[in-house]
Coordinates of C-alpha atoms in Angstrom, one line a residue:
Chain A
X13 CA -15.4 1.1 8.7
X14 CA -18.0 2.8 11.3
X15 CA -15.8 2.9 14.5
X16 CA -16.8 5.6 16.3
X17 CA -14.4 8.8 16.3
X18 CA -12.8 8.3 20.1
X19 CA -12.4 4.5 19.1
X20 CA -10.6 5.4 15.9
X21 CA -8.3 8.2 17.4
X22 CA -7.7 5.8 20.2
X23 CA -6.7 3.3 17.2
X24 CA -4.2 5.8 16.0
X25 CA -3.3 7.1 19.1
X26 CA -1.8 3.5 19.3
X27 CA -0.4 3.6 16.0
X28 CA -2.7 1.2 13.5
X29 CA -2.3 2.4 10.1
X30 CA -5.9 1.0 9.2
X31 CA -7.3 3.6 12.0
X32 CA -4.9 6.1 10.5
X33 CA -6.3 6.1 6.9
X34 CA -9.5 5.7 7.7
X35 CA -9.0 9.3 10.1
X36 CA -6.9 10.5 6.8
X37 CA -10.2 9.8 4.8
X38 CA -12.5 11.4 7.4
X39 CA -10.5 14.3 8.4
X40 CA -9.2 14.9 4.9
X41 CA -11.1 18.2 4.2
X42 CA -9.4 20.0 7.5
X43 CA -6.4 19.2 5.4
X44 CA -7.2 19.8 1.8
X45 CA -9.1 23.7 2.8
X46 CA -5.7 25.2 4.3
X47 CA -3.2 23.4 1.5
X48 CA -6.1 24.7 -0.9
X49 CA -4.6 28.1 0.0
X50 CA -1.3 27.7 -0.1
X51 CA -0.5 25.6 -3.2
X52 CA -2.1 26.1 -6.4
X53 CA -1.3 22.6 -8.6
X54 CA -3.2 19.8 -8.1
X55 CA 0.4 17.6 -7.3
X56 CA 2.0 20.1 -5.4
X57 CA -1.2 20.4 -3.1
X58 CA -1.3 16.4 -3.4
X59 CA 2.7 16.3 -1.7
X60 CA 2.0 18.6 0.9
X61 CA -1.1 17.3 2.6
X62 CA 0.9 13.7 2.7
X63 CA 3.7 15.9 4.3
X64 CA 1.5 17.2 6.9
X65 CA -0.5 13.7 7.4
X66 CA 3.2 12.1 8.1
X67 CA 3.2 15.1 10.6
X68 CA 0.4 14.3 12.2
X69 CA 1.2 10.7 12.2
X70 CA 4.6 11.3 14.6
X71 CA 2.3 13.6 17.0
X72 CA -0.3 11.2 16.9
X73 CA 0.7 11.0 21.0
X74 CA -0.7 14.5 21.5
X75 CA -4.3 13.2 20.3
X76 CA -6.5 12.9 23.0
X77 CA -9.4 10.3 22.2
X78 CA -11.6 11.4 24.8
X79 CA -11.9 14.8 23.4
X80 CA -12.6 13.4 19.5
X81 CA -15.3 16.9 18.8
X82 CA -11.9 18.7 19.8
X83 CA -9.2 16.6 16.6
X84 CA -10.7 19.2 14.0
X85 CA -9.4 21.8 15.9
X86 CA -5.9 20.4 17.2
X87 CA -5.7 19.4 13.2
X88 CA -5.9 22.0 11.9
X89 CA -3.8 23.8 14.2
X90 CA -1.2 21.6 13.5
X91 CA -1.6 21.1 9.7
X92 CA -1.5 25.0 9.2
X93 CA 2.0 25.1 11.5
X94 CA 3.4 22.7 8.9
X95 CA 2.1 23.8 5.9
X96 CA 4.2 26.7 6.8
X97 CA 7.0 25.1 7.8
X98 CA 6.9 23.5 4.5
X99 CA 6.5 26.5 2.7
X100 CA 9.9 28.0 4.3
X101 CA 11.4 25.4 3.7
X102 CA 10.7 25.6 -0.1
X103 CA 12.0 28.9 0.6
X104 CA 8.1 30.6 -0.8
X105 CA 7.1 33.0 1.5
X106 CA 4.2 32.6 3.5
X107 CA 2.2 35.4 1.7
X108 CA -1.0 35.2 3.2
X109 CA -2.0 35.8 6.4
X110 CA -2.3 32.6 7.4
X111 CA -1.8 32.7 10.9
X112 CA -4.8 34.8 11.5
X113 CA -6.4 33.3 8.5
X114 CA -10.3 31.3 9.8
X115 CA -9.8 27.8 8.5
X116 CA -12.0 27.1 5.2
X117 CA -13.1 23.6 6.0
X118 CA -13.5 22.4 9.8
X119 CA -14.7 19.1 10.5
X120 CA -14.9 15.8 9.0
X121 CA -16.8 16.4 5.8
X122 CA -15.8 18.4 3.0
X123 CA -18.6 20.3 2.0
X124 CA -18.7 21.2 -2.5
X125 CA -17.8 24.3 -3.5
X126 CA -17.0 26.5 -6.1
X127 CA -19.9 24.4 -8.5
X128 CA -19.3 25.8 -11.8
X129 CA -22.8 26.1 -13.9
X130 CA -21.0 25.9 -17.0
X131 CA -18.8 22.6 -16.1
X132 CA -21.6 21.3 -14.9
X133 CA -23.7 22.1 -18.4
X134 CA -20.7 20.7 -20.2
X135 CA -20.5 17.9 -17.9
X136 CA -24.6 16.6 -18.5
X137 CA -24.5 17.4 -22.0
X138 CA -22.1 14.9 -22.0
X139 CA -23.3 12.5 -20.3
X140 CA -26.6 12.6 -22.2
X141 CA -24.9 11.4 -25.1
X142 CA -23.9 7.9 -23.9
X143 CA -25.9 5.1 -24.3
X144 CA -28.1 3.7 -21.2
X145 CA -24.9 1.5 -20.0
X146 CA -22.5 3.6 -21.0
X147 CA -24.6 6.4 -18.5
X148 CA -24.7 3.7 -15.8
X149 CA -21.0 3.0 -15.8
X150 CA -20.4 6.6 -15.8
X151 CA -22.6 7.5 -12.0
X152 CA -21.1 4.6 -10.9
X153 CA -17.3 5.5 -11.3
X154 CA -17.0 8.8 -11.9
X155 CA -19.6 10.1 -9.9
X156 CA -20.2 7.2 -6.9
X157 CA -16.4 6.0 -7.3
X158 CA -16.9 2.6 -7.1
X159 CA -14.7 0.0 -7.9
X160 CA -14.1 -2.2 -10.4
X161 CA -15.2 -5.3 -8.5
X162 CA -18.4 -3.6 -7.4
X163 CA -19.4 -2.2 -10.8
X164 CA -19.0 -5.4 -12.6
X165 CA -21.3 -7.3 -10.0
X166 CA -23.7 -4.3 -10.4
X167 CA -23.6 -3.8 -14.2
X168 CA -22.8 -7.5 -14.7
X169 CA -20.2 -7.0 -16.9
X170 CA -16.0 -7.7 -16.6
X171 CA -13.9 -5.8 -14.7
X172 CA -12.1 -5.5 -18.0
X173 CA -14.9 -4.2 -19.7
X174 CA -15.4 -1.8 -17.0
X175 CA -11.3 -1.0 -17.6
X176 CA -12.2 -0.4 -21.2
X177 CA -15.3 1.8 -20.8
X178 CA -13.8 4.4 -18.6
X179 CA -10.2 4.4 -20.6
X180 CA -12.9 5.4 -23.5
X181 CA -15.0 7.5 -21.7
X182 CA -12.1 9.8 -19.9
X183 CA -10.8 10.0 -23.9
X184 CA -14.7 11.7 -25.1
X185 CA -14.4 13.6 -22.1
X186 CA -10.7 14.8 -23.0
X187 CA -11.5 15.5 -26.2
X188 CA -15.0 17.3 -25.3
X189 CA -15.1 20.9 -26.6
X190 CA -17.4 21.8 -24.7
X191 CA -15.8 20.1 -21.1
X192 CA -12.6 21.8 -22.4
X193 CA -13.6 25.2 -22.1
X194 CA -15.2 25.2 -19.5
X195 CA -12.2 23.6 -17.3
X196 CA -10.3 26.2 -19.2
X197 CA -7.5 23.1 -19.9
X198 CA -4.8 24.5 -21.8
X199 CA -5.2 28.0 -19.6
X200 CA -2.9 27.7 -16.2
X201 CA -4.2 25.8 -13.6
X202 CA -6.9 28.3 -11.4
Chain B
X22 CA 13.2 9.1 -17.3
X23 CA 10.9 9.8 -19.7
X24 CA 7.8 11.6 -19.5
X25 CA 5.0 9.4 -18.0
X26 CA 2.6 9.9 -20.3
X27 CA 0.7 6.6 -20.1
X28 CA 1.5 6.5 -16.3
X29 CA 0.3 9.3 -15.4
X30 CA -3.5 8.1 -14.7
X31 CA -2.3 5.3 -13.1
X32 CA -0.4 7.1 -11.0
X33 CA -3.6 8.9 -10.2
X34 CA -5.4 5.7 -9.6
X35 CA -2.7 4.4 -7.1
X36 CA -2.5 1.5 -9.4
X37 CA 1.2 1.4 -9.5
X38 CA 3.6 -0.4 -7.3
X39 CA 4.9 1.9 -4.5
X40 CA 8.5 1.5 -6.3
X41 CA 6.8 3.3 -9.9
X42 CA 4.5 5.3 -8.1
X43 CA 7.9 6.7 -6.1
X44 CA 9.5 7.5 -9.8
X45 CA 6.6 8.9 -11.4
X46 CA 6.6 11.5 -8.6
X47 CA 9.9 12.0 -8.7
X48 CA 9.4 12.9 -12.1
X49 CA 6.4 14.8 -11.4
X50 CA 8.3 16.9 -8.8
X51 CA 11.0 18.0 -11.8
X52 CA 8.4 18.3 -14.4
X53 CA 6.5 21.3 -15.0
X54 CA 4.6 19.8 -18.4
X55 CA 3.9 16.5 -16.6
X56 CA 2.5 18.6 -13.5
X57 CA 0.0 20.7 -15.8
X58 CA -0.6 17.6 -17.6
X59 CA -1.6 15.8 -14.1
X60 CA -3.5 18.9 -12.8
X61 CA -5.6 19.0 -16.2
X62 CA -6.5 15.0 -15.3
X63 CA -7.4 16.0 -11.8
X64 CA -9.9 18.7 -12.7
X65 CA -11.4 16.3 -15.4
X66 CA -12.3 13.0 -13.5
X67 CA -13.4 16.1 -10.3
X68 CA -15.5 17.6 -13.4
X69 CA -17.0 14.7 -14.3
X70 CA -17.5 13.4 -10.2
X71 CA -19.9 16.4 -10.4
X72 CA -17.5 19.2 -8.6
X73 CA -14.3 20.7 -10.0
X74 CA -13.4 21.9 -7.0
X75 CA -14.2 19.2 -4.6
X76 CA -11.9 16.0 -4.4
X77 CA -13.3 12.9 -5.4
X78 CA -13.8 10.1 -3.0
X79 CA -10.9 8.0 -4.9
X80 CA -8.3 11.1 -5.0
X81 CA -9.0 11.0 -1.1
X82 CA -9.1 7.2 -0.5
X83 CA -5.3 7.2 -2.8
X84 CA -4.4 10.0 -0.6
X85 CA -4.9 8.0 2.6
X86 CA -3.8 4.3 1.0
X87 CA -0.7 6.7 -0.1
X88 CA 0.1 8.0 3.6
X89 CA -0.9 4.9 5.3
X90 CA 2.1 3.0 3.1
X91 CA 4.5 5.7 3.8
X92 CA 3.9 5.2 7.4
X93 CA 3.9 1.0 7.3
X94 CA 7.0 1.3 5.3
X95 CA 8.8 3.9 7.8
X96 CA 7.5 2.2 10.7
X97 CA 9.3 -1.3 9.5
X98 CA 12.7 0.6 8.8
X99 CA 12.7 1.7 12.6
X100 CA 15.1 -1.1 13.8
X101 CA 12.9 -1.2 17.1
X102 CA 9.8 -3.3 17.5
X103 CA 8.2 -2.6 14.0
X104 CA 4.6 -1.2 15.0
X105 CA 3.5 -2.2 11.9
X106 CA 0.1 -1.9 12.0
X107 CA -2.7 -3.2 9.8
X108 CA -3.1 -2.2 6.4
X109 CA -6.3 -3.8 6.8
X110 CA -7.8 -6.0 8.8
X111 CA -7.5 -9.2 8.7
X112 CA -10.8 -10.7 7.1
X113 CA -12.9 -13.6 8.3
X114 CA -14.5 -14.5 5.3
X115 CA -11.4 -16.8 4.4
X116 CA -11.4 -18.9 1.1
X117 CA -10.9 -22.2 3.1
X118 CA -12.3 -24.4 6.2
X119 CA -8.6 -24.7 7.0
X120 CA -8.6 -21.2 6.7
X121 CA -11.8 -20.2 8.9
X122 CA -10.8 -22.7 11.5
X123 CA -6.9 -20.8 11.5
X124 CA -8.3 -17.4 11.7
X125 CA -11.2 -18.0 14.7
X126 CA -8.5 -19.9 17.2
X127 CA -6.1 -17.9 16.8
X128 CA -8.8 -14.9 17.1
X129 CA -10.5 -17.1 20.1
X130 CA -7.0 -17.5 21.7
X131 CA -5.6 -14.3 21.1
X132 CA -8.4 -11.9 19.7
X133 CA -7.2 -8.9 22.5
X134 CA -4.1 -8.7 20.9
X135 CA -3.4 -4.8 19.7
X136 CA -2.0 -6.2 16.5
X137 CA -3.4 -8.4 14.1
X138 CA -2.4 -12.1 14.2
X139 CA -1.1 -12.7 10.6
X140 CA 0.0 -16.3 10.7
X141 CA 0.7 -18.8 12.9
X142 CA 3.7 -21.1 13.2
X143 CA 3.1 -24.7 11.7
X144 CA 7.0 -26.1 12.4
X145 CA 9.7 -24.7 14.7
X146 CA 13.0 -25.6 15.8
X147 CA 15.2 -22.9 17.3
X148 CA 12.6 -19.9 16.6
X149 CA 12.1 -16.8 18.5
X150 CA 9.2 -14.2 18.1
X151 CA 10.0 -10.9 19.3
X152 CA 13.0 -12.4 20.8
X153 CA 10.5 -15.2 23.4
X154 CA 11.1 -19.0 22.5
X155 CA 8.2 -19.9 19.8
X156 CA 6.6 -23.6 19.0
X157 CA 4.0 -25.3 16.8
X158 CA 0.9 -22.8 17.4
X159 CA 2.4 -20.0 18.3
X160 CA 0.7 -16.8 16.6
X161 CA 2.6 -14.0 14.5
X162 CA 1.2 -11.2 14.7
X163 CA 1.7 -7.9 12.5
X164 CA 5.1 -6.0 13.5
X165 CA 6.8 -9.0 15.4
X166 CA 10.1 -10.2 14.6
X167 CA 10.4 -13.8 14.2
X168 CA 13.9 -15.5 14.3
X169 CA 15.7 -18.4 13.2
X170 CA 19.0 -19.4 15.4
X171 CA 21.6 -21.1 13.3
X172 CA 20.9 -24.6 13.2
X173 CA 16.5 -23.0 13.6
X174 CA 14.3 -23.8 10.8
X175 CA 10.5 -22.9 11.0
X176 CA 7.0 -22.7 8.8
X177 CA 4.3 -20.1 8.9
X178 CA 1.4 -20.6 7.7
X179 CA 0.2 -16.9 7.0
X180 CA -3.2 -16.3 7.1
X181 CA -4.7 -16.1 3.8
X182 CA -1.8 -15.7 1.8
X183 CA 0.4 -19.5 2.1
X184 CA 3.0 -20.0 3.6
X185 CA 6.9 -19.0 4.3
X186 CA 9.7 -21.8 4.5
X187 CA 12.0 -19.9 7.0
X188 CA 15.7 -21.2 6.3
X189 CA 18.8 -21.4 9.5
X190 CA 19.7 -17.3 10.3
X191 CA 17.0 -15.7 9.3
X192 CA 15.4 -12.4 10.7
X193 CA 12.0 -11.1 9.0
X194 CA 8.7 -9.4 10.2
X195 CA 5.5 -9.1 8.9
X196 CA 2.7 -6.7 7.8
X197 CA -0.4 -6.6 8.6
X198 CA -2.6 -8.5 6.7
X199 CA 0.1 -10.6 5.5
X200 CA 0.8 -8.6 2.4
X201 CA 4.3 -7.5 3.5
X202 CA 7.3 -9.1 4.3
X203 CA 10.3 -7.4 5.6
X204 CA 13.3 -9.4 5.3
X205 CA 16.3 -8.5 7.5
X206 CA 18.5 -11.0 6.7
X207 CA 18.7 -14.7 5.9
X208 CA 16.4 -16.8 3.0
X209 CA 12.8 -17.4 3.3
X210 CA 11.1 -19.3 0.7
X211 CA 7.7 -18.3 0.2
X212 CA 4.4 -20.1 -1.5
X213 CA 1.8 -17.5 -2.1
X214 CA -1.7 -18.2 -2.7
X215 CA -2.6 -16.5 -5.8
X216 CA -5.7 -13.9 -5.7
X217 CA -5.4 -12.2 -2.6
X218 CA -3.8 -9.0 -4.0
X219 CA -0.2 -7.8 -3.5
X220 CA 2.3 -9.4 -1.7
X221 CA 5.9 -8.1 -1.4
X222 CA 8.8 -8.6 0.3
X223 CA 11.4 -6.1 1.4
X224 CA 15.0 -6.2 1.5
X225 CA 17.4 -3.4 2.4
X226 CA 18.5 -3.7 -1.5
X227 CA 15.0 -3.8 -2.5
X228 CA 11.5 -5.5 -3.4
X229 CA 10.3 -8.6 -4.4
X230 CA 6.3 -8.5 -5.6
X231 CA 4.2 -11.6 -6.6
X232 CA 0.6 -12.3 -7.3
X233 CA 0.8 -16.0 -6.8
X234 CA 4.0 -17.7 -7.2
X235 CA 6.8 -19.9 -5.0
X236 CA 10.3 -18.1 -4.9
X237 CA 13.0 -17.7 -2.6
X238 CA 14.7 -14.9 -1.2
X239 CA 17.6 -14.7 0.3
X240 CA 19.0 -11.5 2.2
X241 CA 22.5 -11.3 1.6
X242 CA 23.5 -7.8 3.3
X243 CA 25.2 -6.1 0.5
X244 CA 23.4 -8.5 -2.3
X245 CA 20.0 -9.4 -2.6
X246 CA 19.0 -12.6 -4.8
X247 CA 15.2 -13.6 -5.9
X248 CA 14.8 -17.3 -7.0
X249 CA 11.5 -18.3 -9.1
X250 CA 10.1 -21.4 -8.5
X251 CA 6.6 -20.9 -10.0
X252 CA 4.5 -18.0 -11.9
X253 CA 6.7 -14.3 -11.5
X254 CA 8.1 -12.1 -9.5
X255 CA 9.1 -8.3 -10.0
X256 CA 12.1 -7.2 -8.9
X257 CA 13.2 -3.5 -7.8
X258 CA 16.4 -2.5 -6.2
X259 CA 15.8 0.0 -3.3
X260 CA 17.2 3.5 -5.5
X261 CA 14.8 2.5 -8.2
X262 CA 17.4 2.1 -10.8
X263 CA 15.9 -1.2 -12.7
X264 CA 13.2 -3.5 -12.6
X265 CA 13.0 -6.9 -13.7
X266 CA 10.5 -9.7 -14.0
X267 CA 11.6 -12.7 -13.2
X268 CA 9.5 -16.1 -14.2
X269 CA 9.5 -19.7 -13.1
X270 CA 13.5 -21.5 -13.1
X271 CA 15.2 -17.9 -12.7
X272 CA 16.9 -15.7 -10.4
X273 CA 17.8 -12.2 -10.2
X274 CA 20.6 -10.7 -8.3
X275 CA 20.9 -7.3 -6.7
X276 CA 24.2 -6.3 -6.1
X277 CA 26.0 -3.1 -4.2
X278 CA 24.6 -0.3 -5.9
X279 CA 22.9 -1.7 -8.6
X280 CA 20.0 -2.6 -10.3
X281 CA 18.6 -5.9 -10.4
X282 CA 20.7 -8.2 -13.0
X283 CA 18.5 -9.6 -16.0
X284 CA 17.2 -12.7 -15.2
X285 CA 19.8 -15.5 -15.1
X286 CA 18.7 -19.5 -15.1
X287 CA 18.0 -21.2 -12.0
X288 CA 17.5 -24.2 -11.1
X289 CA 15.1 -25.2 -8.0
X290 CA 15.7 -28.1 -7.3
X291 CA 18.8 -26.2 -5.5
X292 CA 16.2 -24.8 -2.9
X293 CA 14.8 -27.9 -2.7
X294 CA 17.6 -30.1 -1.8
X295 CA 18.8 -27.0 0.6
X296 CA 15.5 -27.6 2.8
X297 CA 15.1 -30.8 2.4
X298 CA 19.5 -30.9 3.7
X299 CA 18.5 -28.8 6.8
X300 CA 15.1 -30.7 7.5
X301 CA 16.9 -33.5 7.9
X302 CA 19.5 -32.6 10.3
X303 CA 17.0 -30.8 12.2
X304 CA 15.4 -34.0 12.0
X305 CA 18.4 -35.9 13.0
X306 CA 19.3 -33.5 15.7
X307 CA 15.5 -34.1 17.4
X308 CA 15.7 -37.9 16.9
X309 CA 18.9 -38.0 18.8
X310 CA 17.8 -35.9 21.5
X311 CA 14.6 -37.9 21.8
X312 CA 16.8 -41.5 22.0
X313 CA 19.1 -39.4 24.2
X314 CA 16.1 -38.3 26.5
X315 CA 15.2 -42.2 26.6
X316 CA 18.4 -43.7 27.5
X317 CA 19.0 -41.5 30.1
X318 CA 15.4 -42.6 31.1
X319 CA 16.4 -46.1 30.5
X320 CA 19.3 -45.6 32.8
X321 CA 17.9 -44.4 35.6
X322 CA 15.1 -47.3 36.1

């Protein structure tokens, strides 16, 4: 979808669910960077940025299309009130200083962060040990996150074969010394 | 329930229905082991997208399908005008002429419309949509309510997916894209197309989904019952307590508080002879209004 951002907001202003996703998918870093500080798992963090989307959803009235360079802002504000409010009502404290706290990630994209050289050794060692398909399938889902359908017609293989190469691939991977330790699975979750 | 192991990276795919996705995060929310477990697969597929610490573009595009269904589903149980909007548009590259020819009249005719048009209606007698007196033609889009009075009968052809037999009494609504059907009371007997995805139908007692099949549902208040005509349906009571599949020549009953009964033996030709029963008295019903209409005609010459 390319609508522009005041057509899209407009969209959800209105309340279409297609607009909405779509602003989800653009807008998901503003999100992700303040529940990124509050929650530490991976499902908790998951849970509270659909709580705060919902949020968003029933004030989608106060979104003013017009002013689409201002919905970072007017996001964030929001999704950091009720990230709070979700915390207290957890009963966690809100330890941080959040209030005052600058937001991490402003704006549609989510820039990468935190690149770990030795995940990312672990990571192309690995992948220099598959075969020339094997290597293709691999950029294309893990790395492009394409689709079934779309790999198949590229690779020209089945959807099921593509089903069966990453079920075999995510195994390797799991059982990957070397991927292991540097993910530090086992140790608590960072 | 037991620990999701297998689940678990389906979960994470979004490739369960909304009713297993629902109980593996319940499960997920109780369990700490199955919580490290998921986090361990999250950093893995993000490790091997490049970025441990970055999502990857199908954790955010689950995210957003994830939301986007809470929000249709929400929007539906409103009792208002269901705003239902798209879950996606509604695509013009359609399998069929028939199809094409459907979708670009009632675009031509109605293409302004703030919600997609997600069938149109091929038979009516007695109909209402959003509560204004419907006929042959008339458009459906996404959200509106379409009615059946008591001696009403209607067909919809909706776009890209078949079509819905909508029995005397009925209340329903429909998604956008034609992928969802919310039931609010009465029988509707559907004939899905196979390949075009999902398709369920919702019930205050619970879910119906099929890939391709011809079943009936009938909306019972306090029971629900599924009836297979051809290829399966899955069954899920609305508290998630069973699941059943049901194939061709059975039915499934949900009752008060309960999950959905294993399948029992059905036979269509019940269905059948129900429509064909009510088609004919509509049918009946017409013809004497018609020979009514001309005598009185006759009369006055």
């Amino acid at each position: 979808m390319t609508d522009e951002p005041q057509a899209l907001l407009a969209r959800l202003r209105e309340g279409d669910a297609v607009a909405f996703e779509e602003v989800i998918r653009r807008y998901d870093g503003v999100v992700r960077g303040i529940v990124s500080r509050m929650w530490s798992g991976a499902f908790d963090r998951e849970e509270a940025m659909q709580e705060i989307w919902l949020h968003v959803w029933t004030r989608r009235g106060g979104i003013d299309p017009a002013r689409a360079d201002a919905f970072g802002g007017w996001l964030a504000t929001l999704a950091r009130r009720r990230a709070i409010d979700l915390l207290r009502a957890r009963g966690r404290g809100v330890e941080t200083a959040l209030e005052d706290g600058p937001i991490l990630q402003v704006g549609p994209e989510q820039p990468g962060r935190l690149r770990s050289a030795e995940v990312e050794a672990a990571v192309k060692a690995f992948e220099s040990r598959l075969r020339p398909q094997w290597q293709d399938f691999f950029r294309l889902y893990f790395v492009e996150g394409l689709d079934y359908a779309e790999i198949s017609q590229r690779l020209g293989i089945t959807k099921l074969r593509c089903r069966y190469m990453k079920k075999v691939l995510l195994g390797r991977a799991r059982r990957s010394g070397a991927l292991k330790a540097a993910l530090g699975v086992g140790r608590e979750t960072p | 329930m037991t620990h999701p192991r297998r689940t678990l990276e389906a979960y994470l795919e979004g490739r369960l229905s909304p009713a297993r996705e629902a109980r593996v995060a319940d499960h997920l929310r109780g369990c700490e082991a199955c919580r490290a477990r998921y986090d361990e697969a999250v950093r893995l597929r993000r490790a091997l997208a490049g970025d441990p610490s970055a999502p990857t573009p199908q954790e955010r595009a689950v995210l957003a399908r994830r939301v986007a269904d809470r929000v249709r589903s929400g929007a539906l149980g409103t009792g208002e005008r269901a705003p239902l909007p798209a879950s996606r548009p509604v695509q013009l590259a359609f399998g069929t002429a028939a199809a094409v020819a459907l979708a670009v009249g009632l675009f031509v005719a109605f293409g302004l419309s703030a919600s997609p048009v997600v069938g149109e209606i091929r038979t009516a007698t007695g109909v209402t949509v959003d509560g204004r007196p419907a006929e042959p033609g008339t458009p459906v889009h996404a959200g509106e309510r379409l009615a059946t009075a008591a001696e009403g009968l209607a067909v919809v052809d909706l776009v890209e997916r078949g079509t819905m037999r909508v029995f005397p009494g009925t209340r329903l609504a429909v998604g956008g894209g034609a992928e969802e059907v919310r039931l609010l009371g009465g029988e509707v007997w559907f004939r899905i197309q196979p390949g075009h995805g999902r398709f369920v139908v919702r019930t205050a007692r619970g879910t119906a989904e099929v890939l391709g099949t011809s079943f009936v549902v009938e909306d019972r208040g306090e029971t629900m019952e599924v009836r297979v005509l051809e290829g399966r349906v899955r069954v899920e009571d609305r508290d998630h307590l069973g699941q059943v599949r049901v194939g061709a020549n059975q039915k499934t009953l949900i009752a008060p508080k309960g999950p959905p009964s294993p399948p029992l033996r059905y036979d269509p030709r019940d269905d059948e002879n129900a429509w064909e029963r009510f088609w004919r008295s509509v049918w009946q019903a017409l013809q004497g209004a018609v020979e009514a209409v001309k005598g009185a005609l006759g009369g006055t010459r």
